Coordinates of C-alpha atoms in Angstrom, one line a residue:
Chain A
M1138 CA -9.8 -83.7 -70.0
E1139 CA -8.4 -80.9 -72.2
Q1140 CA -11.9 -80.1 -72.9
R1141 CA -12.9 -79.7 -69.4
W1142 CA -10.1 -77.3 -68.5
K1143 CA -10.8 -75.0 -71.4
G1144 CA -14.6 -75.3 -70.3
S1145 CA -13.6 -74.5 -66.8
D1146 CA -11.3 -71.5 -68.2
G1147 CA -14.2 -70.3 -70.5
R1148 CA -16.7 -70.5 -67.3
E1149 CA -14.1 -68.6 -65.1
K1150 CA -13.9 -65.7 -67.5
G1151 CA -17.6 -65.2 -67.7
N1152 CA -18.1 -66.0 -64.0
R1153 CA -15.6 -63.8 -62.4
P1154 CA -15.2 -60.4 -64.7
S1155 CA -12.3 -58.5 -64.8
G1156 CA -13.7 -55.6 -62.2
S1157 CA -12.5 -53.4 -65.0
V1158 CA -15.6 -53.5 -66.9
V1159 CA -17.8 -52.9 -63.9
V1160 CA -15.4 -50.0 -62.9
A1161 CA -15.7 -48.7 -66.5
L1162 CA -19.4 -48.8 -66.2
L1163 CA -19.5 -47.3 -62.8
L1164 CA -17.4 -44.1 -64.1
A1165 CA -19.9 -44.0 -66.8
C1166 CA -22.4 -43.4 -64.6
A1167 CA -20.8 -41.0 -62.6
T1168 CA -19.9 -39.0 -65.7
L1169 CA -23.5 -39.0 -66.7
I1170 CA -24.4 -37.9 -63.4
T1171 CA -21.8 -35.0 -63.4
L1172 CA -22.6 -33.8 -66.8
D1173 CA -26.6 -33.6 -66.3
A1174 CA -26.3 -32.5 -62.8
H1175 CA -24.0 -29.5 -63.5
G1176 CA -25.7 -28.8 -67.1
G1177 CA -29.3 -27.7 -65.6
Q1178 CA -31.9 -26.7 -68.4
D1179 CA -29.0 -26.8 -71.0
S1180 CA -27.6 -29.9 -70.0
P1181 CA -25.2 -32.1 -72.4
I1182 CA -27.5 -34.8 -71.9
E1183 CA -30.6 -32.7 -73.1
P1184 CA -30.1 -34.2 -76.9
A1185 CA -30.0 -37.5 -75.7
R1186 CA -33.1 -37.0 -73.7
R1187 CA -34.8 -36.0 -77.0
V1188 CA -33.4 -38.7 -79.3
A1189 CA -34.6 -41.1 -76.8
G1190 CA -38.0 -39.3 -76.8
E1191 CA -38.4 -39.7 -80.4
A1192 CA -37.1 -43.1 -80.3
F1193 CA -39.8 -44.1 -77.4
G1194 CA -42.7 -41.5 -78.2
P1195 CA -44.3 -43.5 -80.8
V1196 CA -43.6 -46.9 -79.1
E1197 CA -45.2 -45.5 -75.7
T1198 CA -48.2 -44.1 -77.9
F1199 CA -48.9 -47.5 -79.6
T1200 CA -48.5 -49.4 -76.3
A1201 CA -50.9 -46.9 -74.5
G1202 CA -53.3 -47.1 -77.3
V1203 CA -53.3 -50.9 -76.8
V1204 CA -53.7 -51.0 -73.6
R1205 CA -56.5 -48.4 -73.2
P1206 CA -59.4 -50.3 -73.9
F1207 CA -58.2 -53.2 -71.3
A1208 CA -58.1 -50.4 -68.6
A1209 CA -62.0 -50.0 -69.0
V1210 CA -62.5 -53.8 -68.1
P1211 CA -62.9 -53.7 -64.4
D1212 CA -65.7 -50.9 -64.6
Y1213 CA -67.9 -53.4 -66.7
F1214 CA -68.0 -55.5 -63.2
G1215 CA -70.1 -53.3 -61.2
T1216 CA -73.0 -54.2 -59.0
R1217 CA -76.2 -52.3 -58.8
K1218 CA -75.6 -50.9 -55.5
D1219 CA -72.1 -49.8 -56.3
L1220 CA -73.6 -47.9 -59.5
R1221 CA -76.4 -46.5 -57.2
E1222 CA -73.8 -45.1 -54.5
Q1223 CA -71.7 -43.7 -57.4
V1224 CA -74.5 -41.8 -58.9
S1225 CA -75.1 -40.2 -55.2
E1226 CA -71.6 -39.7 -55.1
L1227 CA -71.2 -38.0 -58.2
E1228 CA -74.6 -36.1 -58.1
A1229 CA -73.1 -34.3 -54.6
E1230 CA -69.9 -33.8 -56.1
N1231 CA -71.5 -32.2 -59.3
A1232 CA -73.3 -30.2 -57.2
E1233 CA -70.0 -29.1 -55.5
L1234 CA -68.1 -28.7 -58.7
R1235 CA -71.2 -26.4 -60.1
R1236 CA -70.6 -24.1 -57.1
T1237 CA -67.0 -23.9 -57.7
V1238 CA -67.0 -23.5 -61.5
E1239 CA -69.5 -20.5 -60.6
T1240 CA -67.5 -18.8 -58.5
S1241 CA -64.3 -19.2 -60.2
G1242 CA -66.3 -17.7 -63.1
L1243 CA -66.7 -14.8 -61.4
D1244 CA -63.2 -14.4 -60.1
R1245 CA -62.1 -15.0 -63.8
N1246 CA -64.5 -12.2 -65.2
R1247 CA -63.0 -9.9 -62.4
L1248 CA -59.6 -10.7 -62.9
A1249 CA -60.3 -10.3 -66.9
E1250 CA -61.6 -6.5 -65.8
Y1251 CA -58.0 -6.0 -64.2
D1252 CA -56.7 -7.4 -67.2
G1253 CA -58.1 -5.1 -69.5
L1254 CA -57.1 -2.6 -67.4
T1255 CA -53.6 -3.2 -67.5
R1256 CA -53.2 -4.6 -70.8
A1257 CA -54.1 -3.2 -73.8
A1258 CA -54.5 -6.3 -75.8
A1259 CA -56.0 -8.8 -73.3
D1260 CA -56.1 -12.3 -74.5
T1261 CA -58.8 -13.6 -72.4
G1262 CA -59.5 -16.9 -74.4
Y1263 CA -57.0 -20.1 -74.6
D1264 CA -56.9 -22.7 -77.4
L1265 CA -56.6 -26.1 -76.1
V1266 CA -54.5 -28.8 -77.6
P1267 CA -56.0 -32.1 -76.7
A1268 CA -53.9 -35.1 -75.9
H1269 CA -53.9 -38.4 -73.8
V1270 CA -51.4 -39.4 -71.4
I1271 CA -49.0 -42.5 -72.7
A1272 CA -46.9 -42.7 -70.1
V1273 CA -46.2 -42.3 -66.4
G1274 CA -43.1 -42.0 -64.5
S1275 CA -42.7 -44.5 -62.0
G1276 CA -43.4 -43.9 -58.0
Q1277 CA -39.6 -45.4 -57.8
S1278 CA -38.0 -42.5 -59.5
F1279 CA -39.5 -39.9 -57.0
S1280 CA -40.3 -37.1 -59.8
H1281 CA -43.6 -37.3 -60.8
T1282 CA -43.7 -36.6 -65.0
V1283 CA -46.1 -37.8 -67.4
T1284 CA -45.8 -38.1 -71.1
I1285 CA -48.5 -36.9 -73.7
D1286 CA -49.0 -37.8 -77.3
A1287 CA -48.7 -34.4 -78.6
G1288 CA -45.5 -32.8 -79.7
T1289 CA -44.1 -29.8 -81.8
D1290 CA -46.2 -31.1 -84.6
S1291 CA -49.3 -30.1 -82.6
G1292 CA -47.7 -26.9 -81.8
L1293 CA -46.5 -27.6 -78.4
H1294 CA -43.2 -26.0 -76.7
A1295 CA -42.0 -26.1 -73.5
D1296 CA -43.3 -24.1 -70.8
M1297 CA -46.9 -24.6 -71.7
T1298 CA -50.1 -25.0 -69.4
V1299 CA -51.4 -28.5 -69.1
L1300 CA -54.8 -28.8 -67.5
S1301 CA -57.8 -31.3 -67.7
N1302 CA -61.5 -30.7 -67.1
D1303 CA -60.9 -31.0 -63.4
G1304 CA -58.3 -28.2 -63.3
L1305 CA -54.8 -27.6 -63.3
V1306 CA -52.2 -30.4 -64.0
G1307 CA -49.0 -29.5 -64.7
R1308 CA -46.6 -27.7 -67.2
V1309 CA -44.7 -29.0 -70.5
I1310 CA -40.8 -29.2 -69.8
R1311 CA -39.5 -31.1 -72.8
V1312 CA -40.8 -31.9 -76.0
T1313 CA -40.3 -34.1 -79.2
R1314 CA -41.8 -34.0 -82.7
T1315 CA -45.0 -36.3 -81.1
T1316 CA -44.4 -36.2 -77.3
A1317 CA -44.0 -34.1 -74.6
T1318 CA -42.9 -34.6 -71.1
V1319 CA -45.2 -32.6 -68.3
L1320 CA -44.2 -31.7 -64.8
L1321 CA -47.4 -32.4 -62.5
I1322 CA -47.8 -29.8 -60.1
V1323 CA -47.5 -32.4 -57.3
D1324 CA -43.7 -33.1 -58.3
A1325 CA -41.3 -31.6 -55.2
D1326 CA -39.8 -29.7 -58.0
S1327 CA -43.0 -27.9 -58.9
V1328 CA -44.0 -24.3 -57.9
V1329 CA -47.3 -22.7 -59.2
G1330 CA -48.3 -19.1 -58.3
G1331 CA -51.7 -19.6 -56.6
R1332 CA -54.5 -17.2 -55.9
L1333 CA -57.2 -17.5 -53.4
A1334 CA -60.4 -17.4 -54.8
S1335 CA -62.2 -15.8 -51.8
S1336 CA -60.0 -13.1 -51.1
M1337 CA -57.6 -12.7 -54.0
E1338 CA -54.9 -13.1 -52.1
I1339 CA -51.8 -14.6 -53.8
G1340 CA -49.1 -17.2 -53.0
F1341 CA -46.8 -20.3 -53.9
L1342 CA -47.8 -23.8 -54.2
G1343 CA -45.4 -26.3 -53.8
G1344 CA -45.8 -30.3 -54.6
R1345 CA -45.1 -32.4 -51.9
G1346 CA -43.5 -35.0 -54.2
I1347 CA -46.0 -37.8 -53.1
I1348 CA -49.0 -39.2 -54.8
D1349 CA -51.3 -41.0 -52.2
S1350 CA -54.5 -41.4 -52.8
T1351 CA -55.0 -37.9 -52.0
G1352 CA -51.9 -35.8 -53.5
R1353 CA -51.4 -32.5 -51.6
L1354 CA -49.9 -29.5 -52.2
D1355 CA -48.8 -26.8 -49.8
L1356 CA -49.8 -23.1 -50.5
D1357 CA -47.5 -20.5 -48.7
L1358 CA -49.4 -17.2 -48.5
M1359 CA -47.3 -14.1 -49.2
D1360 CA -49.6 -11.7 -46.8
D1361 CA -49.5 -13.7 -43.7
S1362 CA -52.1 -11.8 -41.9
V1363 CA -54.7 -13.3 -44.2
V1364 CA -56.1 -16.5 -43.0
A1365 CA -57.3 -19.1 -45.6
N1366 CA -60.4 -21.3 -44.8
A1367 CA -60.8 -24.7 -45.7
G1368 CA -63.0 -24.9 -48.6
D1369 CA -61.4 -21.9 -50.3
V1370 CA -60.5 -22.8 -54.2
V1371 CA -57.1 -21.8 -55.2
T1372 CA -56.9 -20.7 -59.2
T1373 CA -53.6 -19.8 -60.8
W1374 CA -52.7 -16.3 -60.7
G1375 CA -50.7 -16.3 -64.0
S1376 CA -47.3 -15.3 -65.2
K1377 CA -46.2 -13.1 -67.8
D1378 CA -47.5 -14.1 -71.2
G1379 CA -49.1 -17.3 -69.9
T1380 CA -45.6 -19.1 -69.8
P1381 CA -45.7 -21.4 -68.2
Y1382 CA -49.0 -20.9 -66.4
V1383 CA -52.1 -19.1 -67.7
A1384 CA -54.5 -17.4 -65.0
G1385 CA -57.7 -18.6 -63.7
V1386 CA -57.4 -22.1 -63.8
P1387 CA -58.3 -23.6 -60.9
I1388 CA -56.1 -26.1 -58.8
G1389 CA -57.7 -27.3 -55.8
R1390 CA -59.7 -26.7 -52.4
V1391 CA -58.0 -25.4 -48.9
V1392 CA -58.3 -28.7 -46.8
S1393 CA -56.5 -27.3 -43.7
V1394 CA -54.3 -24.6 -42.1
I1395 CA -50.8 -24.9 -40.6
N1396 CA -50.1 -22.4 -38.3
S1397 CA -46.4 -22.4 -36.8
P1398 CA -44.7 -19.7 -34.9
R1399 CA -41.3 -20.4 -36.5
E1400 CA -42.3 -19.6 -39.8
T1401 CA -43.5 -16.2 -41.0
S1402 CA -46.0 -17.2 -43.4
R1403 CA -49.0 -19.7 -43.1
R1404 CA -49.1 -23.0 -45.0
A1405 CA -52.3 -24.4 -46.3
V1406 CA -52.8 -27.5 -47.6
I1407 CA -54.4 -28.0 -50.8
E1408 CA -56.4 -30.8 -52.4
P1409 CA -56.1 -30.4 -55.9
F1410 CA -59.0 -31.1 -58.2
V1411 CA -57.2 -33.3 -60.3
D1412 CA -57.0 -36.9 -59.5
F1413 CA -53.3 -37.6 -60.5
T1414 CA -53.4 -41.3 -60.1
A1415 CA -55.9 -41.5 -62.8
L1416 CA -55.0 -38.8 -65.6
D1417 CA -55.9 -39.6 -69.4
L1418 CA -57.4 -36.9 -71.3
V1419 CA -55.4 -33.5 -70.9
G1420 CA -55.4 -30.1 -72.7
V1421 CA -52.4 -28.2 -73.4
V1422 CA -53.0 -24.2 -73.5
V1423 CA -51.7 -22.7 -76.8
P1424 CA -51.6 -19.2 -78.1
T1425 CA -55.0 -18.6 -80.2
G1426 CA -54.6 -19.0 -83.8
S1427 CA -51.5 -21.7 -83.5
S1428 CA -51.5 -24.5 -86.2
S1429 CA -51.6 -27.6 -85.0
D1430 CA -52.0 -31.0 -86.6
R1431 CA -55.1 -32.2 -84.8
D1432 CA -58.3 -30.4 -83.8
V1433 CA -57.6 -27.6 -81.5
V1434 CA -60.6 -26.7 -79.1
R1435 CA -60.8 -23.1 -80.0
A1436 CA -62.0 -20.5 -77.2
G1437 CA -65.2 -18.9 -77.5
Q1438 CA -66.4 -21.2 -80.1
G1439 CA -69.7 -21.8 -78.5
E1440 CA -70.4 -17.8 -78.4
D1441 CA -69.5 -17.0 -82.1
Chain B
M1063 CA -24.2 -63.5 -83.5
T1064 CA -22.6 -61.7 -80.4
L1065 CA -24.3 -58.5 -82.4
L1066 CA -27.7 -60.4 -82.7
R1067 CA -27.4 -61.4 -79.0
G1068 CA -26.7 -58.0 -77.9
L1069 CA -29.4 -56.6 -80.0
V1070 CA -31.8 -59.1 -78.5
A1071 CA -31.0 -58.1 -74.9
L1072 CA -31.4 -54.4 -75.6
A1073 CA -35.0 -55.1 -77.3
V1074 CA -35.8 -56.9 -74.0
V1075 CA -34.8 -54.3 -71.7
A1076 CA -36.4 -51.4 -74.0
F1077 CA -39.6 -53.6 -74.2
A1078 CA -39.4 -53.8 -70.3
T1079 CA -38.9 -50.0 -70.0
V1080 CA -42.1 -49.3 -72.0
L1081 CA -44.3 -51.7 -70.3
Q1082 CA -43.2 -50.2 -67.3
V1083 CA -44.1 -46.5 -68.3
S1084 CA -47.2 -47.4 -70.4
L1085 CA -48.8 -50.4 -68.9
F1086 CA -48.3 -50.6 -65.1
P1087 CA -49.2 -47.3 -64.4
H1088 CA -53.0 -48.5 -64.7
F1089 CA -52.2 -51.2 -62.0
A1090 CA -50.1 -48.6 -60.1
W1091 CA -50.2 -48.4 -56.2
D1092 CA -49.7 -44.9 -55.4
G1093 CA -47.6 -44.4 -58.7
I1094 CA -45.4 -47.0 -57.8
V1095 CA -44.9 -50.1 -60.3
P1096 CA -42.8 -53.0 -60.8
N1097 CA -39.6 -52.5 -62.5
L1098 CA -39.4 -54.4 -65.0
A1099 CA -36.1 -53.7 -66.3
L1100 CA -34.6 -54.5 -63.0
L1101 CA -36.2 -58.0 -63.1
V1102 CA -34.7 -58.3 -66.8
V1103 CA -31.2 -57.6 -65.2
V1104 CA -31.5 -59.9 -62.1
G1105 CA -32.6 -62.6 -64.5
A1106 CA -29.7 -62.0 -67.0
A1107 CA -27.1 -61.9 -63.8
L1108 CA -28.6 -65.1 -62.9
V1109 CA -28.0 -66.7 -65.9
R1110 CA -24.8 -65.1 -67.3
G1111 CA -23.2 -63.8 -64.4
P1112 CA -22.0 -60.3 -63.2
Q1113 CA -20.2 -58.9 -66.2
F1114 CA -22.9 -59.4 -68.5
A1115 CA -25.3 -58.3 -66.0
A1116 CA -23.6 -54.9 -64.9
T1117 CA -23.4 -54.2 -68.8
L1118 CA -27.0 -54.9 -69.4
G1119 CA -27.8 -53.0 -66.4
F1120 CA -25.9 -50.1 -67.8
V1121 CA -27.9 -49.8 -70.9
A1122 CA -31.5 -50.4 -69.3
G1123 CA -30.5 -47.7 -66.6
V1124 CA -29.5 -45.3 -69.4
L1125 CA -32.6 -46.3 -71.1
I1126 CA -34.7 -45.3 -68.0
D1127 CA -33.0 -42.2 -67.4
L1128 CA -33.2 -41.0 -71.0
A1129 CA -37.0 -42.4 -72.2
P1130 CA -39.8 -39.9 -71.4
P1131 CA -41.2 -39.0 -69.2
A1132 CA -37.8 -39.5 -67.2
D1133 CA -36.9 -36.0 -65.7
H1134 CA -34.5 -37.1 -63.0
I1135 CA -30.9 -36.5 -63.4
A1136 CA -29.8 -38.9 -65.7
G1137 CA -27.4 -41.7 -65.1
R1138 CA -29.0 -42.5 -61.5
W1139 CA -31.0 -45.7 -62.6
A1140 CA -27.8 -46.4 -64.5
L1141 CA -25.7 -46.5 -61.4
A1142 CA -28.2 -48.4 -59.6
L1143 CA -28.8 -51.3 -62.1
V1144 CA -25.1 -51.5 -62.7
I1145 CA -24.5 -52.1 -58.8
V1146 CA -27.5 -54.6 -58.7
G1147 CA -26.4 -56.5 -61.9
Y1148 CA -22.7 -57.0 -60.7
L1149 CA -24.0 -57.9 -57.1
A1150 CA -26.7 -60.5 -58.3
G1151 CA -24.0 -61.8 -60.8
R1152 CA -21.9 -62.4 -57.7
A1153 CA -24.5 -64.0 -55.6
R1154 CA -25.3 -66.6 -58.0
Q1155 CA -24.2 -70.4 -57.7
D1156 CA -22.5 -72.5 -60.2
I1157 CA -26.1 -74.9 -59.9
R1158 CA -29.1 -73.7 -61.6
P1159 CA -31.2 -71.3 -58.8
T1160 CA -34.0 -72.5 -57.3
A1161 CA -37.4 -70.4 -56.9
V1162 CA -36.9 -69.2 -53.4
V1163 CA -33.2 -68.3 -54.1
T1164 CA -34.5 -66.3 -57.3
V1165 CA -37.4 -64.9 -55.2
L1166 CA -34.8 -63.7 -52.5
T1167 CA -32.2 -62.3 -55.0
V1168 CA -35.2 -60.4 -56.7
A1169 CA -36.1 -59.1 -53.6
A1170 CA -32.8 -57.9 -52.5
A1171 CA -31.9 -56.7 -56.0
S1172 CA -35.1 -54.5 -55.8
F1173 CA -34.2 -53.0 -52.4
V1174 CA -30.9 -52.6 -53.1
G1175 CA -31.6 -50.7 -56.5
S1176 CA -34.4 -48.6 -55.6
S1177 CA -32.1 -47.6 -52.7
I1178 CA -29.2 -46.5 -54.3
F1179 CA -31.6 -44.5 -56.6
A1180 CA -33.0 -43.0 -53.7
L1181 CA -29.7 -42.2 -52.1
S1182 CA -28.4 -40.6 -55.0
G1183 CA -31.3 -38.4 -54.7
L1184 CA -30.4 -37.3 -51.6
L1185 CA -26.7 -36.6 -52.3
L1186 CA -27.6 -34.7 -55.6
R1187 CA -30.4 -33.0 -53.8
D1188 CA -32.8 -34.1 -57.2
P1189 CA -36.2 -34.4 -55.4
V1190 CA -36.5 -33.4 -51.8
V1191 CA -38.8 -36.3 -50.6
G1192 CA -38.5 -37.3 -46.8
V1193 CA -36.4 -40.6 -45.7
S1194 CA -39.7 -42.1 -44.4
D1195 CA -41.6 -41.6 -47.8
M1196 CA -38.6 -43.0 -49.7
L1197 CA -38.5 -46.1 -47.4
E1198 CA -42.2 -46.8 -48.1
V1199 CA -41.8 -46.2 -51.8
I1200 CA -38.8 -48.7 -51.4
L1201 CA -40.6 -51.5 -49.8
V1202 CA -43.7 -51.3 -52.0
A1203 CA -41.6 -51.6 -55.0
V1204 CA -39.8 -54.8 -53.4
V1205 CA -43.5 -56.2 -52.9
W1206 CA -44.3 -55.6 -56.5
D1207 CA -41.1 -56.8 -58.0
V1208 CA -41.6 -60.2 -56.1
L1209 CA -45.0 -60.5 -56.9
L1210 CA -44.2 -60.1 -60.8
T1211 CA -40.9 -62.4 -60.2
P1212 CA -43.0 -65.7 -61.2
F1213 CA -44.3 -63.9 -64.3
V1214 CA -41.1 -62.5 -65.6
L1215 CA -38.0 -64.0 -64.6
P1216 CA -38.9 -67.7 -66.1
P1217 CA -39.1 -66.5 -69.7
V1218 CA -36.2 -64.0 -69.2
M1219 CA -33.9 -66.8 -67.8
L1220 CA -34.8 -69.0 -70.6
L1221 CA -34.1 -66.3 -73.1
F1222 CA -30.7 -65.7 -71.9
R1223 CA -30.0 -69.2 -71.2
R1224 CA -31.0 -69.8 -74.9
L1225 CA -28.8 -66.7 -76.0
E1226 CA -25.9 -67.8 -73.8
P1227 CA -22.5 -68.9 -76.2
A1228 CA -22.1 -72.1 -77.0
Q1229 CA -19.3 -72.7 -74.5
V1230 CA -21.6 -74.1 -71.7
A1231 CA -23.1 -76.8 -74.4
Y1232 CA -20.9 -79.5 -73.5

């Protein structure tokens, strides 16, 4: 009898908590949110994030390394027909991409000329630090960020451009020793200066914060008399010293133009070249000649 | 022993957090992945009750908020998972939960958790996303979590039952 009473007491204790613990936890959450929401860039949570990054970075790198070979398994099961379709699709895409590269090369050269006029020491080439995506922020968090396996050890710091061989991916917002967090350009917080390749007109690209099968971006052109045409290629316009975005990186293609009398500028919808649901190998733009713990892809190496 | 129990629980939620960002993106539907940490918290709630689950929820939430690549305002997932842990713990019965009860609890917990996170985002203007988009994401997340329930909840609940203090043994 004694035992049972004790037992039920103990059970009661575990079962019905003094609400105080829950209240304390809720207050702790509120404190965290307040601290982080009002801190902005130098919020007091930032050191904690850094510590968490240092701890989780290597674990995420390891897990991603274990998972990567298995992620390729579904590709083994392709029928001949699928493969043939894929080949023709890729051929069409290849031709299209080649055309894109040719035109963007022209723009890049033109831009380099302007750069040469305005800047005494124009730095046209970029060095790239290659990195793999090791972690992807969940869709439920509504912010689109990924972690890559290169950090301060590889010469990275915040506000560096990240690109893949398809085009612009995003920018580095936070680094630890071995990892860096990248804000994707499709995130709702991301704004990129963009330039229409056909008319050299500039505008701002904002993310919509959703990754469907086709993540889309909105381009607001500065000059409302300019009309963007479907199929126009948009490249980055570049910021001072290349932070956070270097100039001349292809971003995407105009798919449609929205005209509304309410808005002063015309809004073009851009489909990015990069498939954000299947990011793996990316490159981070670092200043030429910077030191890194891994092989850096040097600009102009082929020309030497 | 209490310390050891705490460490095991911490290891489980940390493992869930890592899998959520490093493994599941390969299977993600539009970037939405199953919320493993939430499943662990619900499992703890069904076995150990609201107080333990709320505490574990806080720890798990802080891990999700801080571990890279998180960039939202820290404390939002912590808030969501504390409430989920508490509510799921209050909802548990004295008898062992049946499969149906477990699945229903997970579905409700997932909906409540993701909704609290989304609503806190609206209040704090953290990401500017439309409500319809949010609802779609939340519903997909519920489906994901329910799909993963049979694989995650039984081992998690078994683990927490093993970790339970001796008082229930007689």
